[in-house]
Coordinates of C-alpha atoms in Angstrom, one line a residue:
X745 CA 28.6 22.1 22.7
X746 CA 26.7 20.9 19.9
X747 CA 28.6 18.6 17.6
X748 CA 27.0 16.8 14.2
X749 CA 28.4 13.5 12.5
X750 CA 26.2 12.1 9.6
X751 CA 22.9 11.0 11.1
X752 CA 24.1 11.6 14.8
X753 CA 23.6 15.0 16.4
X754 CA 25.4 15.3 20.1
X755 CA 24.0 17.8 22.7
X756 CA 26.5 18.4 25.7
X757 CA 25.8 20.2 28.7
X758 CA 29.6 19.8 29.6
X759 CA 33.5 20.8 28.0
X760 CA 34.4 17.9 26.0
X761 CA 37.2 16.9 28.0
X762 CA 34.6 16.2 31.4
X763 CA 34.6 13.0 31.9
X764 CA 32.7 10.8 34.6
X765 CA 33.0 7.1 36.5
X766 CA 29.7 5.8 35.7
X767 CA 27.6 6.9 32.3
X768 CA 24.2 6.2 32.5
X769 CA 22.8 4.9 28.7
X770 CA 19.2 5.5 27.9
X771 CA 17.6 4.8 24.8
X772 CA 14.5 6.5 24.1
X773 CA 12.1 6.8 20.7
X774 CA 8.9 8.9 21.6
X775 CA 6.3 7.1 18.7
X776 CA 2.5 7.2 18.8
X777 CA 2.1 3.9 20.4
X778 CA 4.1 5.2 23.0
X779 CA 3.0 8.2 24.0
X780 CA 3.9 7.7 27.9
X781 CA 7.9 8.0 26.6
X782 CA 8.6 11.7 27.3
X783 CA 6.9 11.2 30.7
X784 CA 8.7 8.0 31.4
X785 CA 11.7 10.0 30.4
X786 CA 11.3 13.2 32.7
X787 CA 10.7 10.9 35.6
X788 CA 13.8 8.9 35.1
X789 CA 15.8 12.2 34.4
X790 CA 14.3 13.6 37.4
X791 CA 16.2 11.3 39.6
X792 CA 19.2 12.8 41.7
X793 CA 22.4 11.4 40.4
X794 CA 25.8 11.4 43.0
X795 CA 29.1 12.9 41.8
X796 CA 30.5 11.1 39.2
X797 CA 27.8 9.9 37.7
X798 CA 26.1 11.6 34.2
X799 CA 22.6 10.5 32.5
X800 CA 23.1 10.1 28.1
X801 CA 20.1 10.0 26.1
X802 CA 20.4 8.7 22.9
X803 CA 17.4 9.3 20.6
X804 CA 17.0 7.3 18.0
X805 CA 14.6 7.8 15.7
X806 CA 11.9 10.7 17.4
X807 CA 10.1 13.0 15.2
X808 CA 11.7 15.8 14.9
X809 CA 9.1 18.1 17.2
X810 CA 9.0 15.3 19.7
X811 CA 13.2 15.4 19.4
X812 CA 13.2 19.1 19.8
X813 CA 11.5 18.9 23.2
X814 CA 13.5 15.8 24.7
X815 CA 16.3 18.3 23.7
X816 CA 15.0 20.9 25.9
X817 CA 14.2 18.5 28.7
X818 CA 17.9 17.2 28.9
X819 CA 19.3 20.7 28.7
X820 CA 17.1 21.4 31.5
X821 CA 18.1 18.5 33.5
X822 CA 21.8 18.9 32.6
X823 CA 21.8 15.3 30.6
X824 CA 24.0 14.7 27.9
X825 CA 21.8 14.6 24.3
X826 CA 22.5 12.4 21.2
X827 CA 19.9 12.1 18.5
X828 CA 20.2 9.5 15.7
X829 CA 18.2 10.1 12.7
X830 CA 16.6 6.6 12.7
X831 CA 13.2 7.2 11.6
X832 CA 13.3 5.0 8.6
X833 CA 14.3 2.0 11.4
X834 CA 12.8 0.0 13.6
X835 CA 13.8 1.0 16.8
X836 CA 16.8 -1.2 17.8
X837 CA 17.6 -0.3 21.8
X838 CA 20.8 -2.0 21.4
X839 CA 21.9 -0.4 18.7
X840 CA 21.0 3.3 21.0
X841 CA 23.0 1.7 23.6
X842 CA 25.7 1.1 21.3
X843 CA 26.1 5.1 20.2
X844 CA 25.6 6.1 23.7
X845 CA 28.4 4.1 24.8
X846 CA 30.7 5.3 21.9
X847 CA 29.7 9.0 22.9
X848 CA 30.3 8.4 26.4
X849 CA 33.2 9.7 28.4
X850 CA 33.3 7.4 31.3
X851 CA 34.8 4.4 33.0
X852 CA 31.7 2.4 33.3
X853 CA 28.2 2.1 31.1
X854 CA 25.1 1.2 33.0
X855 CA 22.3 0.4 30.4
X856 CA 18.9 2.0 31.7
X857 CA 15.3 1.7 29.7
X858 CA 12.9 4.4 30.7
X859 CA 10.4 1.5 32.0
X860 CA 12.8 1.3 34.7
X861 CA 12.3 3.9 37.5
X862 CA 14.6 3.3 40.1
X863 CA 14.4 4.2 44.1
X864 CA 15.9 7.5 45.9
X865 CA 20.0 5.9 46.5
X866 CA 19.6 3.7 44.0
X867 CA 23.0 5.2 41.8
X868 CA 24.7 5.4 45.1
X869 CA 24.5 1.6 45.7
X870 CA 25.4 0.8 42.3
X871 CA 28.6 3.0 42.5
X872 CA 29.4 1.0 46.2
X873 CA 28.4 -2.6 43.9
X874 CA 31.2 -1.9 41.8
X875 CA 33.5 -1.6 44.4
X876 CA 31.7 -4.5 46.3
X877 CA 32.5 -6.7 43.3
X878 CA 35.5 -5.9 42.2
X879 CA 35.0 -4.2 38.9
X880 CA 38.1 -2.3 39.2
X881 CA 40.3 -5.4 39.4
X882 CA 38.3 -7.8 37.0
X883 CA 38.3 -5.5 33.7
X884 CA 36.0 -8.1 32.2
X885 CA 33.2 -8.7 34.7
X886 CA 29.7 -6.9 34.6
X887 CA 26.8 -6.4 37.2
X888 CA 23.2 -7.4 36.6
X889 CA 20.4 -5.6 38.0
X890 CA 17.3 -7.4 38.8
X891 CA 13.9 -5.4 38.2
X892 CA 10.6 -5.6 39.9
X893 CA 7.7 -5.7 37.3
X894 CA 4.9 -4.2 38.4
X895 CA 0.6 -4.4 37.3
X896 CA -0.5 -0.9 36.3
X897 CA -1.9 -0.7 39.9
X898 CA 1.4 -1.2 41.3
X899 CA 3.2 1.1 38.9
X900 CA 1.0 4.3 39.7
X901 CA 1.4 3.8 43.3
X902 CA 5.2 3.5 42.2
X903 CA 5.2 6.9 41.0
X904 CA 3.1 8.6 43.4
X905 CA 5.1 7.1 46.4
X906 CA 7.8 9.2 48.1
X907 CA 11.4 7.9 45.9
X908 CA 13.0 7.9 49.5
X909 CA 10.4 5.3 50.7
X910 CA 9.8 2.7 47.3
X911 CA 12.7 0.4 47.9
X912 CA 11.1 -0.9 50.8
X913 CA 7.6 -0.3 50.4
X914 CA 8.0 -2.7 47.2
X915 CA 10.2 -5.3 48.7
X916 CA 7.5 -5.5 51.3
X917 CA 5.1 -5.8 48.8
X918 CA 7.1 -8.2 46.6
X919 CA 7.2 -10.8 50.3
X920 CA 4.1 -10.8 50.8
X921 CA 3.1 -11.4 47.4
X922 CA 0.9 -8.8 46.3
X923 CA -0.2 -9.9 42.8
X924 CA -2.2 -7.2 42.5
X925 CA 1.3 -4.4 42.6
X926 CA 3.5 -7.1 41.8
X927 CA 4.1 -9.0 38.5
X928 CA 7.3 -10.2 38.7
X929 CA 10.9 -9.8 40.1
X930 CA 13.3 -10.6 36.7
X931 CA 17.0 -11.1 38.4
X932 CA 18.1 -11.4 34.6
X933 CA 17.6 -8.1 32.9
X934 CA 18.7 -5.4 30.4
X935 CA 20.3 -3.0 32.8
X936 CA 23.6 -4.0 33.2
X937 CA 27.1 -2.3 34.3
X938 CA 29.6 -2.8 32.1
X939 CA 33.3 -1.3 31.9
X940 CA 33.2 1.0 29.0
X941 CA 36.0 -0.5 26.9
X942 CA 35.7 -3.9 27.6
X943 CA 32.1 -3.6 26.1
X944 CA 33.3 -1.8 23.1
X945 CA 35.9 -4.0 22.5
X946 CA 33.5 -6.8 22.1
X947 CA 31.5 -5.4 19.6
X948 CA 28.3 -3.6 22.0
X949 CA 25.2 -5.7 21.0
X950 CA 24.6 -7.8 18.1
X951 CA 23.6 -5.7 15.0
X952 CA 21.2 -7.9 13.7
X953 CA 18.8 -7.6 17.0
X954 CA 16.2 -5.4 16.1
X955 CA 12.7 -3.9 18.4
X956 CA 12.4 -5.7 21.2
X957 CA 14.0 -9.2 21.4
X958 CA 17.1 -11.1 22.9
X959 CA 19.6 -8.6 22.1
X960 CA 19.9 -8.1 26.0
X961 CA 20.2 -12.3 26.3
X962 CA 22.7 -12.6 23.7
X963 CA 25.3 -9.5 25.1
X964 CA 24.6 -11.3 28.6
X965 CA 25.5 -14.7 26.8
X966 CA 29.2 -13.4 25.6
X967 CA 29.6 -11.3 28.5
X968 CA 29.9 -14.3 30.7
X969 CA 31.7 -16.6 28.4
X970 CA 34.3 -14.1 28.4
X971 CA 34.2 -13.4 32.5
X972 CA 33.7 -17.0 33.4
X973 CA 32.7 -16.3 36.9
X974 CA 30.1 -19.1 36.9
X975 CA 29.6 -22.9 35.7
X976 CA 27.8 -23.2 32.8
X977 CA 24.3 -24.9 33.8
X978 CA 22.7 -28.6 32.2
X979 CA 21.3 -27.9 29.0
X980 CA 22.7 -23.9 28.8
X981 CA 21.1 -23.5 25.3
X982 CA 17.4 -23.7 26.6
X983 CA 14.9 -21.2 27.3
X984 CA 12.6 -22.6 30.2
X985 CA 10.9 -19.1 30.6
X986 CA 11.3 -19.5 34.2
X987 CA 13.7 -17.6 36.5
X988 CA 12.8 -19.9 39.7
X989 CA 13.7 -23.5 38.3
X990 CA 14.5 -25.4 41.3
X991 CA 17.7 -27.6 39.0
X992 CA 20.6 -25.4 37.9
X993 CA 19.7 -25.6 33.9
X994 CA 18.8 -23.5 31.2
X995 CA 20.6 -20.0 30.8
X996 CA 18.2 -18.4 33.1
X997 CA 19.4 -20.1 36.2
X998 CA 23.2 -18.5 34.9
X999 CA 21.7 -15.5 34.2
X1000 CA 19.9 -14.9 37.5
X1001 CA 23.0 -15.5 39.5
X1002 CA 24.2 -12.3 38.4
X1003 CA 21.2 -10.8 40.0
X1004 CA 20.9 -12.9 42.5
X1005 CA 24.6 -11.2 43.8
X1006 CA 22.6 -7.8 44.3
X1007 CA 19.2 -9.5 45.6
X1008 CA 21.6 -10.7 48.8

């Protein structure tokens, strides 16, 4: 089904009544400073998903050759398809999430950038962490996922190794502190689960975030306001640039005890 609003074109690969528990929102610009992007994106793509769960790219902004063939990829790997005629823009990732989440039919949004290549399972234990925290019963509450950072080392032995046997190759790497695969473990991050209507009843991310800033900061900062699962830390308004502060201040240490929930 091929359906065409404005500047928005939509690509299914299902009936238009299919509708699945957890939608998977990646947004994607192939540029020329970024010519990894369609690589990054067949990888990710790639992944086996579980029942339920449904991959939607949103391309904002590709040339139109470049858009053609992440098309074809996502046809190929049975991924729902939504490109955005953004080229005039700069590339806002929140503002892709945003359209993905309006286009997508599903009880939960997970935000996923294609930097972030996950582990064979992963998209099984984030279906059993939203049972495990109680999304079900607490409309209003969201999941952060920490991400390991790694040197370009680390990340080509990443994508070389066995998906079945990187989660624990890397944790392993990660306690023994392995600079050289390593960079760093972010509990506080972008990819985030989110119930669907809750997020689009509070507006998605803030409009006037553009490239790559705090849009993610700011969504996390109103998320929790809202859920109020946590005290607020001393001084909540500074950035420390630090994830590890050993006194509970700054919005970090809030931030990472989301993360900290999956790290456990």
């Amino acid at each position: 089904m091929n359906v065409r609003i404005r500047n928005i074109e939509y690509e299914s690969n299902s009936n238009n009544q299919d509708s699945c528990y957890l939608a998977i929102i990646i947004p994607y610009r192939y540029s020329s400073d970024r010519e990894d992007a369609f690589e990054r994106a067949e990888s990710l793509l790639t992944m086996a998903i579980p029942s339920g769960v449904k991959f939607y790219l949103v391309d904002s902004g590709s040339p139109r050759d470049e858009a053609q063939k992440m098309k074809r990829l996502c046809i190929q790997k049975n991924a729902e398809y939504i490109y955005v005629d953004t080229q005039s823009e700069i590339f806002s990732a929140g503002k892709a999430r945003d359209i993905g989440s309006i286009y997508a039919n599903a009880k939960y949004l997970f935000f996923q950038d294609i930097d972030l290549l996950p582990y064979q399972g992963f998209y099984d234990e984030l279906l059993s962490e939203i049972e495990t925290q109680k999304l079900k019963e607490r409309n209003e509450d969201f999941i952060v996922v920490p991400c390991l950072y790694l040197t370009e080392k680390g990340s080509i032995e990443y994508k070389n190794t066995d998906s079945n046997k990187r989660k624990d190759l890397f944790f392993q790497y990660l306690s023994e502190d392995r600079t050289d695969i390593c960079l760093n473990l972010a509990p506080g991050s972008s990819a985030i689960v989110v119930n669907r209507l809750h997020y689009l009843s509070i507006g998605g991310h803030d409009k006037d975030f553009y490239g790559h800033g705090f849009e993610d900061f700011e969504l996390v900062h109103r998320l929790t306001q809202i859920s109020n699962r946590f005290y607020r830390p001393f001084k909540y308004y500074d950035d420390f640039k630090r994830w590890n502060l050993p006194d509970y201040q700054g919005f970090r240490s809030l931030y990472r005890l989301r993360g900290d929930l999956l790290l456990n």
